[in-house]
Coordinates of C-alpha atoms in Angstrom, one line a residue:
M1 CA -8.1 -8.8 -1.1
A2 CA -7.8 -5.1 -1.7
L3 CA -5.3 -3.2 -0.5
Q4 CA -5.9 -0.2 1.8
C5 CA -3.8 2.9 1.9
G6 CA -4.4 6.1 4.2
I7 CA -2.8 9.3 3.0
V8 CA -1.5 11.1 5.9
G9 CA 0.7 14.0 5.9
L10 CA 0.7 17.9 7.7
P11 CA -2.2 20.2 6.2
N12 CA -2.2 22.0 3.3
V13 CA 0.9 19.8 1.6
G14 CA -1.5 17.9 -1.1
K15 CA -3.2 15.1 0.6
S16 CA -6.3 15.7 -1.1
T17 CA -5.2 17.1 -4.5
L18 CA -3.4 13.4 -4.9
F19 CA -6.0 11.5 -3.6
N20 CA -8.6 13.5 -6.4
C21 CA -6.1 12.0 -9.2
I22 CA -5.7 8.3 -7.8
S23 CA -9.1 7.8 -6.8
S24 CA -12.6 7.7 -8.0
G25 CA -13.4 9.5 -5.4
K26 CA -13.6 13.6 -5.1
A27 CA -12.3 15.1 -1.7
Q28 CA -12.7 18.6 -1.7
S29 CA -9.4 20.8 -2.2
A30 CA -9.2 23.8 -0.2
N31 CA -6.2 26.7 1.1
F32 CA -6.7 26.4 4.5
P33 CA -6.1 23.6 7.5
F34 CA -8.7 21.0 8.3
C35 CA -10.2 21.1 4.7
T36 CA -10.6 17.2 5.2
I37 CA -12.3 16.5 8.4
E38 CA -13.7 13.1 7.8
P39 CA -11.6 10.5 6.0
N40 CA -12.4 10.2 2.0
I41 CA -12.6 6.5 0.5
G42 CA -12.2 6.1 -2.6
S43 CA -10.8 3.3 -5.4
T44 CA -8.2 3.2 -8.2
V45 CA -7.6 0.1 -10.7
V46 CA -3.9 -1.3 -10.3
P47 CA -2.6 -0.3 -13.7
D48 CA -1.3 -4.1 -15.2
E49 CA -1.1 -4.3 -18.9
R50 CA -0.8 -7.9 -19.0
L51 CA -4.8 -7.4 -18.6
Q52 CA -5.0 -5.3 -21.9
V53 CA -3.2 -7.9 -23.6
L54 CA -4.9 -11.2 -21.9
E55 CA -8.6 -8.7 -22.8
K56 CA -7.3 -8.6 -26.4
L57 CA -6.8 -13.0 -26.9
V58 CA -9.2 -14.1 -24.9
K59 CA -12.1 -11.5 -25.7
P60 CA -14.2 -12.4 -21.9
H61 CA -17.5 -10.5 -21.8
R62 CA -15.6 -8.6 -19.2
V63 CA -12.3 -7.5 -17.5
V64 CA -11.9 -6.7 -13.7
P65 CA -8.5 -5.6 -12.3
A66 CA -7.5 -5.4 -8.8
T67 CA -8.0 -2.4 -7.2
V68 CA -6.4 -0.3 -4.2
E69 CA -8.7 1.4 -1.6
I70 CA -7.7 5.6 -1.0
V71 CA -8.2 6.8 2.4
D72 CA -7.4 10.4 2.4
I73 CA -7.3 11.0 6.4
A74 CA -7.6 14.8 7.9
G75 CA -4.0 16.7 8.0
L76 CA -2.4 15.8 11.2
V77 CA -0.3 18.6 13.4
K78 CA 1.5 18.4 16.4
G79 CA -0.3 17.4 19.9
A80 CA -1.9 15.1 17.6
S81 CA -1.2 12.4 19.9
K82 CA -2.9 14.6 22.6
G83 CA -6.4 15.4 20.6
E84 CA -4.5 18.5 19.2
G85 CA -6.1 19.6 15.9
L86 CA -8.4 16.3 14.7
G87 CA -5.8 14.2 17.2
N88 CA -7.2 10.8 17.7
Q89 CA -10.0 11.2 15.1
F90 CA -7.4 10.7 12.6
L91 CA -5.4 8.4 14.5
A92 CA -8.0 5.8 14.9
N93 CA -8.7 6.5 10.7
I94 CA -5.2 5.6 10.1
R95 CA -5.1 2.1 11.9
E96 CA -7.1 0.6 9.8
T97 CA -4.7 0.6 6.8
D98 CA -2.5 -1.6 5.0
A99 CA 0.3 0.7 4.5
I100 CA 1.0 4.9 4.9
I101 CA 1.4 7.0 1.7
H102 CA 3.3 10.0 3.4
V103 CA 2.8 13.2 1.6
L104 CA 5.5 15.8 1.9
R105 CA 5.4 19.3 0.5
C106 CA 8.6 19.9 -1.2
F107 CA 7.3 22.8 -3.7
D108 CA 7.3 26.7 -2.5
D109 CA 4.6 28.7 -3.6
D110 CA 3.3 31.8 -1.6
N111 CA -0.1 31.4 -2.5
I112 CA -0.7 27.9 -0.2
V113 CA -0.1 28.4 3.5
H114 CA 2.2 26.0 5.3
V115 CA 0.7 25.7 9.2
D116 CA 4.3 26.3 10.2
G117 CA 5.2 29.0 8.1
N118 CA 8.2 27.9 6.0
I119 CA 8.9 24.5 3.7
N120 CA 10.9 21.8 5.5
P121 CA 9.9 18.3 4.6
V122 CA 12.2 16.9 7.1
R123 CA 10.7 18.8 9.6
D124 CA 7.1 17.8 8.2
K125 CA 8.3 13.9 8.5
E126 CA 9.1 14.4 12.1
I127 CA 6.3 15.6 13.8
I128 CA 4.4 13.3 12.1
D129 CA 6.8 10.6 13.2
T130 CA 6.7 11.6 16.8
E131 CA 2.7 11.9 17.1
L132 CA 2.1 8.6 15.8
Q133 CA 5.2 7.1 18.0
I134 CA 3.9 8.5 21.0
K135 CA 0.4 7.1 20.0
D136 CA 2.2 3.8 19.8
L137 CA 3.9 4.2 23.3
D138 CA 0.7 4.4 24.7
T139 CA -0.5 1.7 23.2
V140 CA 2.4 -0.7 23.7
E141 CA 2.1 0.9 28.1
S142 CA -1.5 0.1 28.3
R143 CA -1.1 -3.5 26.9
I144 CA 2.3 -4.3 29.0
N145 CA 0.4 -2.9 32.6
K146 CA -2.6 -6.0 31.2
V147 CA -0.4 -8.5 30.6
Q148 CA 2.7 -8.1 32.7
K149 CA 1.2 -10.0 35.9
M150 CA 0.4 -12.9 33.5
A151 CA 3.8 -13.3 31.7
Q152 CA 5.3 -13.2 35.8
T153 CA 3.1 -16.4 37.0
G154 CA 4.5 -18.2 33.8
G155 CA 0.7 -19.9 33.2
D156 CA 0.6 -18.3 30.2
K157 CA 3.3 -18.6 27.1
N158 CA 1.5 -16.2 24.9
A159 CA 1.8 -13.6 27.6
K160 CA 5.5 -14.2 28.3
R161 CA 6.1 -13.9 24.4
M162 CA 3.9 -11.0 23.7
Y163 CA 5.4 -9.0 27.2
D164 CA 8.8 -9.6 25.6
I165 CA 7.7 -8.1 21.9
L166 CA 6.1 -4.8 24.1
V167 CA 9.0 -4.1 26.0
R168 CA 11.2 -4.5 22.7
F169 CA 8.4 -2.1 21.3
K170 CA 9.2 0.1 24.2
E171 CA 12.4 0.7 24.1
A172 CA 12.5 1.4 20.3
L173 CA 9.8 4.0 20.5
V174 CA 11.7 5.8 23.7
Q175 CA 14.4 6.4 21.7
G176 CA 12.3 8.1 19.3
K177 CA 12.7 5.0 16.7
S178 CA 9.3 3.7 14.9
A179 CA 8.2 0.7 15.8
R180 CA 9.0 -0.7 11.9
T181 CA 12.8 -0.8 12.9
V182 CA 12.3 -3.5 15.3
V183 CA 13.1 -6.6 13.7
F184 CA 11.9 -10.1 14.6
E185 CA 13.9 -12.8 13.5
N186 CA 10.9 -16.0 15.1
A187 CA 7.7 -15.9 12.6
E188 CA 5.6 -16.3 15.4
D189 CA 7.2 -13.2 17.3
A190 CA 6.5 -11.1 14.2
K191 CA 3.0 -12.7 13.7
M192 CA 2.2 -11.2 17.1
S193 CA 4.2 -7.9 16.7
K194 CA 1.7 -7.3 13.7
E195 CA -1.4 -8.1 15.8
L196 CA -0.6 -4.8 18.1
F197 CA -1.3 -2.8 14.6
L198 CA 1.2 0.1 15.9
L199 CA 0.6 2.9 13.5
T200 CA 4.9 3.3 13.1
N201 CA 4.7 -0.7 12.1
K202 CA 3.1 -0.1 8.9
P203 CA 5.0 -0.1 5.5
V204 CA 5.7 3.6 4.2
L205 CA 5.6 5.1 1.2
Y206 CA 6.9 8.8 1.2
V207 CA 5.3 11.0 -1.9
C208 CA 7.3 14.1 -2.4
N209 CA 4.7 16.5 -3.4
V210 CA 7.0 18.9 -6.0
D211 CA 6.3 21.6 -8.6
E212 CA 6.0 20.8 -12.1
A213 CA 9.3 22.0 -13.3
S214 CA 10.8 19.5 -10.8
A215 CA 8.3 16.0 -11.6
K216 CA 10.6 14.1 -13.3
D217 CA 14.0 14.7 -11.6
G218 CA 12.8 15.9 -8.0
N219 CA 14.3 19.1 -6.6
A220 CA 16.9 20.2 -3.2
Y221 CA 13.7 19.2 -1.0
V222 CA 13.6 15.9 -2.4
D223 CA 16.8 15.3 -1.6
R224 CA 16.9 16.4 1.6
V225 CA 13.8 13.6 2.6
R226 CA 16.1 10.9 0.7
E227 CA 18.9 11.7 2.9
A228 CA 16.2 11.4 6.2
I229 CA 15.1 8.3 5.5
K230 CA 18.0 6.2 4.2
E231 CA 17.9 4.1 6.7
E232 CA 14.8 3.3 7.0
D233 CA 12.7 0.4 5.2
A234 CA 10.7 2.6 3.3
E235 CA 10.0 3.8 -0.3
L236 CA 10.5 7.4 -1.7
L237 CA 8.3 8.9 -4.6
V238 CA 8.4 11.7 -6.4
V239 CA 5.2 13.1 -7.7
A240 CA 3.8 16.8 -8.8
A241 CA 0.5 16.0 -7.7
K242 CA -1.6 19.5 -9.3
I243 CA 0.0 18.3 -12.7
E244 CA -1.3 14.8 -11.8
S245 CA -4.8 16.5 -10.9
E246 CA -4.8 17.9 -14.1
I247 CA -3.6 15.0 -16.2
A248 CA -6.5 12.9 -14.7
E249 CA -9.4 15.4 -16.1
L250 CA -8.0 14.7 -19.5
D251 CA -10.8 12.5 -21.4
T252 CA -8.6 9.9 -23.5
F253 CA -5.5 8.1 -22.9
E254 CA -3.5 9.6 -25.6
E255 CA -3.9 12.7 -24.7
R256 CA -2.8 11.9 -21.2
E257 CA 0.6 10.3 -22.9
M258 CA 0.7 13.5 -25.1
F259 CA 0.7 15.2 -21.9
L260 CA 3.1 13.4 -19.4
N261 CA 5.6 13.1 -22.4
E262 CA 6.3 17.4 -22.3
I263 CA 6.7 16.8 -18.9
G264 CA 9.8 13.8 -19.4
L265 CA 7.3 10.9 -17.6
N266 CA 6.9 7.6 -19.2
S267 CA 4.3 7.1 -17.1
S268 CA 1.8 8.7 -14.7
G269 CA 2.5 9.5 -10.7
V270 CA -0.7 7.4 -9.8
A271 CA 0.4 3.8 -11.7
R272 CA 4.3 4.4 -10.3
L273 CA 2.2 5.3 -6.6
I274 CA 0.4 2.2 -6.8
R275 CA 3.0 -0.2 -8.0
S276 CA 5.3 1.3 -5.1
A277 CA 2.7 0.5 -3.0
Y278 CA 2.3 -3.6 -4.4
S279 CA 6.2 -4.0 -3.9
L280 CA 6.1 -2.4 -0.5
L281 CA 3.9 -4.6 0.8
N282 CA 5.2 -7.4 -0.9
L283 CA 1.8 -7.9 -3.4
E284 CA 2.1 -10.3 -6.5
T285 CA -1.1 -10.8 -8.9
Y286 CA -2.2 -13.9 -11.1
F287 CA -4.8 -14.0 -13.5
T288 CA -7.9 -16.3 -14.4
A289 CA -9.3 -16.0 -18.1
G290 CA -12.2 -17.2 -19.2
I291 CA -14.7 -16.2 -21.8
Q292 CA -16.7 -14.7 -19.1
E293 CA -13.9 -13.0 -17.4
V294 CA -10.6 -11.8 -17.2
R295 CA -9.7 -11.1 -14.0
A296 CA -6.6 -10.2 -11.8
W297 CA -6.1 -11.2 -7.9
T298 CA -4.1 -9.9 -6.0
Y299 CA -1.7 -12.2 -3.2
P300 CA 1.0 -12.1 -0.7
R301 CA 4.1 -13.3 -2.7
G302 CA 5.0 -16.8 -1.2
F303 CA 1.1 -17.5 -1.3
K304 CA 1.1 -21.6 -2.1
A305 CA -1.9 -22.8 -4.5
P306 CA -4.5 -23.4 -2.0
Q307 CA -4.1 -19.5 -0.2
A308 CA -4.3 -18.3 -3.7
A309 CA -7.3 -20.1 -4.6
G310 CA -8.7 -18.9 -1.0
V311 CA -8.4 -15.2 -1.9
I312 CA -11.4 -15.8 -4.6
H313 CA -13.5 -17.6 -2.0
T314 CA -13.1 -19.5 1.0
D315 CA -14.3 -22.7 -0.4
F316 CA -11.6 -23.3 -2.9
E317 CA -9.2 -22.9 -0.3
K318 CA -10.9 -25.9 1.9
G319 CA -11.5 -28.2 -1.0
F320 CA -8.5 -27.9 -2.9
I321 CA -7.5 -30.5 -5.5
R322 CA -4.9 -28.8 -7.9
A323 CA -4.3 -26.0 -9.7
E324 CA -3.8 -26.1 -13.5
V325 CA -1.2 -23.5 -14.1
I326 CA -0.2 -21.4 -17.6
K327 CA 2.8 -18.8 -17.4
Y328 CA 1.6 -15.6 -19.2
S329 CA 4.6 -15.4 -21.5
D330 CA 3.8 -18.9 -22.5
Y331 CA -0.2 -17.9 -22.9
V332 CA 1.0 -14.8 -24.9
K333 CA 2.9 -16.7 -27.2
Y334 CA 0.8 -19.4 -28.1
G335 CA -2.4 -17.4 -28.0
T336 CA -4.8 -19.5 -26.2
E337 CA -5.2 -22.1 -23.4
A338 CA -5.9 -25.3 -25.8
A339 CA -2.9 -24.3 -27.8
C340 CA -0.7 -23.8 -24.5
K341 CA -2.3 -27.8 -23.1
E342 CA -1.3 -28.9 -26.5
A343 CA 2.4 -27.9 -26.6
G344 CA 2.7 -28.9 -23.1
K345 CA 2.3 -25.7 -21.4
M346 CA -0.2 -26.7 -18.6
A347 CA 1.7 -27.0 -15.6
V348 CA -0.7 -29.3 -13.1
E349 CA 0.3 -28.2 -9.5
G350 CA -0.2 -29.5 -6.0
K351 CA -0.9 -27.9 -3.0
E352 CA 3.1 -27.2 -2.5
Y353 CA 3.1 -25.3 -5.3
V354 CA 4.4 -21.1 -4.9
V355 CA 2.3 -19.0 -6.9
Q356 CA 4.1 -17.0 -9.2
D357 CA 3.3 -13.2 -10.1
G358 CA 2.0 -13.4 -13.5
D359 CA 0.3 -16.4 -13.5
I360 CA -2.9 -17.7 -15.0
M361 CA -4.5 -20.0 -13.2
H362 CA -7.4 -22.3 -13.0
F363 CA -8.1 -24.5 -9.6
R364 CA -10.0 -27.5 -9.2
F365 CA -11.8 -27.9 -5.8
N366 CA -14.5 -30.4 -4.1
V367 CA -16.1 -29.2 -1.0

């Protein structure tokens, strides 16, 4: 399963610069609003050192990492929910993504204009929050009008359940709160709430785009954002997008490592961003390893073996018989699948086995 993240923010905050350095796509980047009009879509691999280790041990014909799709969406402005700027076009593009990467400008530069005249990332955040909340409120009220009569007649239990969910969302949204602040204890309610695809119900990763000097520790702007989101179930990441784009242009891994070390970073903002997105969505990785291919597979935390098999192909899940599982640490210790099996480190698991991050798996199935 490919994760899709939408990069959003006001115009000229560094969205397209960030997109360029984390994606194989190359978005235009210029100093004027709405430089990005159509959403740019690219993909990047999920950084995972375990793949490199497995490659050395197995020596496969090819290695296939997990990937993330990145969607760079046009800058949003105040009034977008009512059609200002690129308005509904923006909102339609973001609705399809799994998570939102919300880029906030946390640097001063007189050569790059700000649509509101000065730098204030908390205000910028609130502008986008408000626009998304207004759009969600329109969606919720429209759905309420459709299901209310069915819910009141009592003939459709799902309609009553959906009506109650919509009412709870409306109560939050009219108070200026995002849909994600509404917590559903009932699993079925939680599932139905996701099916509404509300914009403010998506997980959010705030990316504070800073100057080079602030790349390691952040700055006062970042501190203000951190304070503003402390009550949210969201993550914050500090990235110097301009410097990251320069690092991405370097030819060798060694050159990139040297550049990162010079500015005091252990890993690139790209790697940290993708890992944060995975954490935000509760995603994990298992591997298949053979001479033909070593491959990383993405699955939601908590998946049982048949569901994880279905990530490869639906037939694997339908005809699941068992899973042969080797822990990554054991594979590294013993060096081969045969050695792991001989040492008793290959477990045979059934339908109730909950897959663990890093498991090396082989599925037996029959359809």
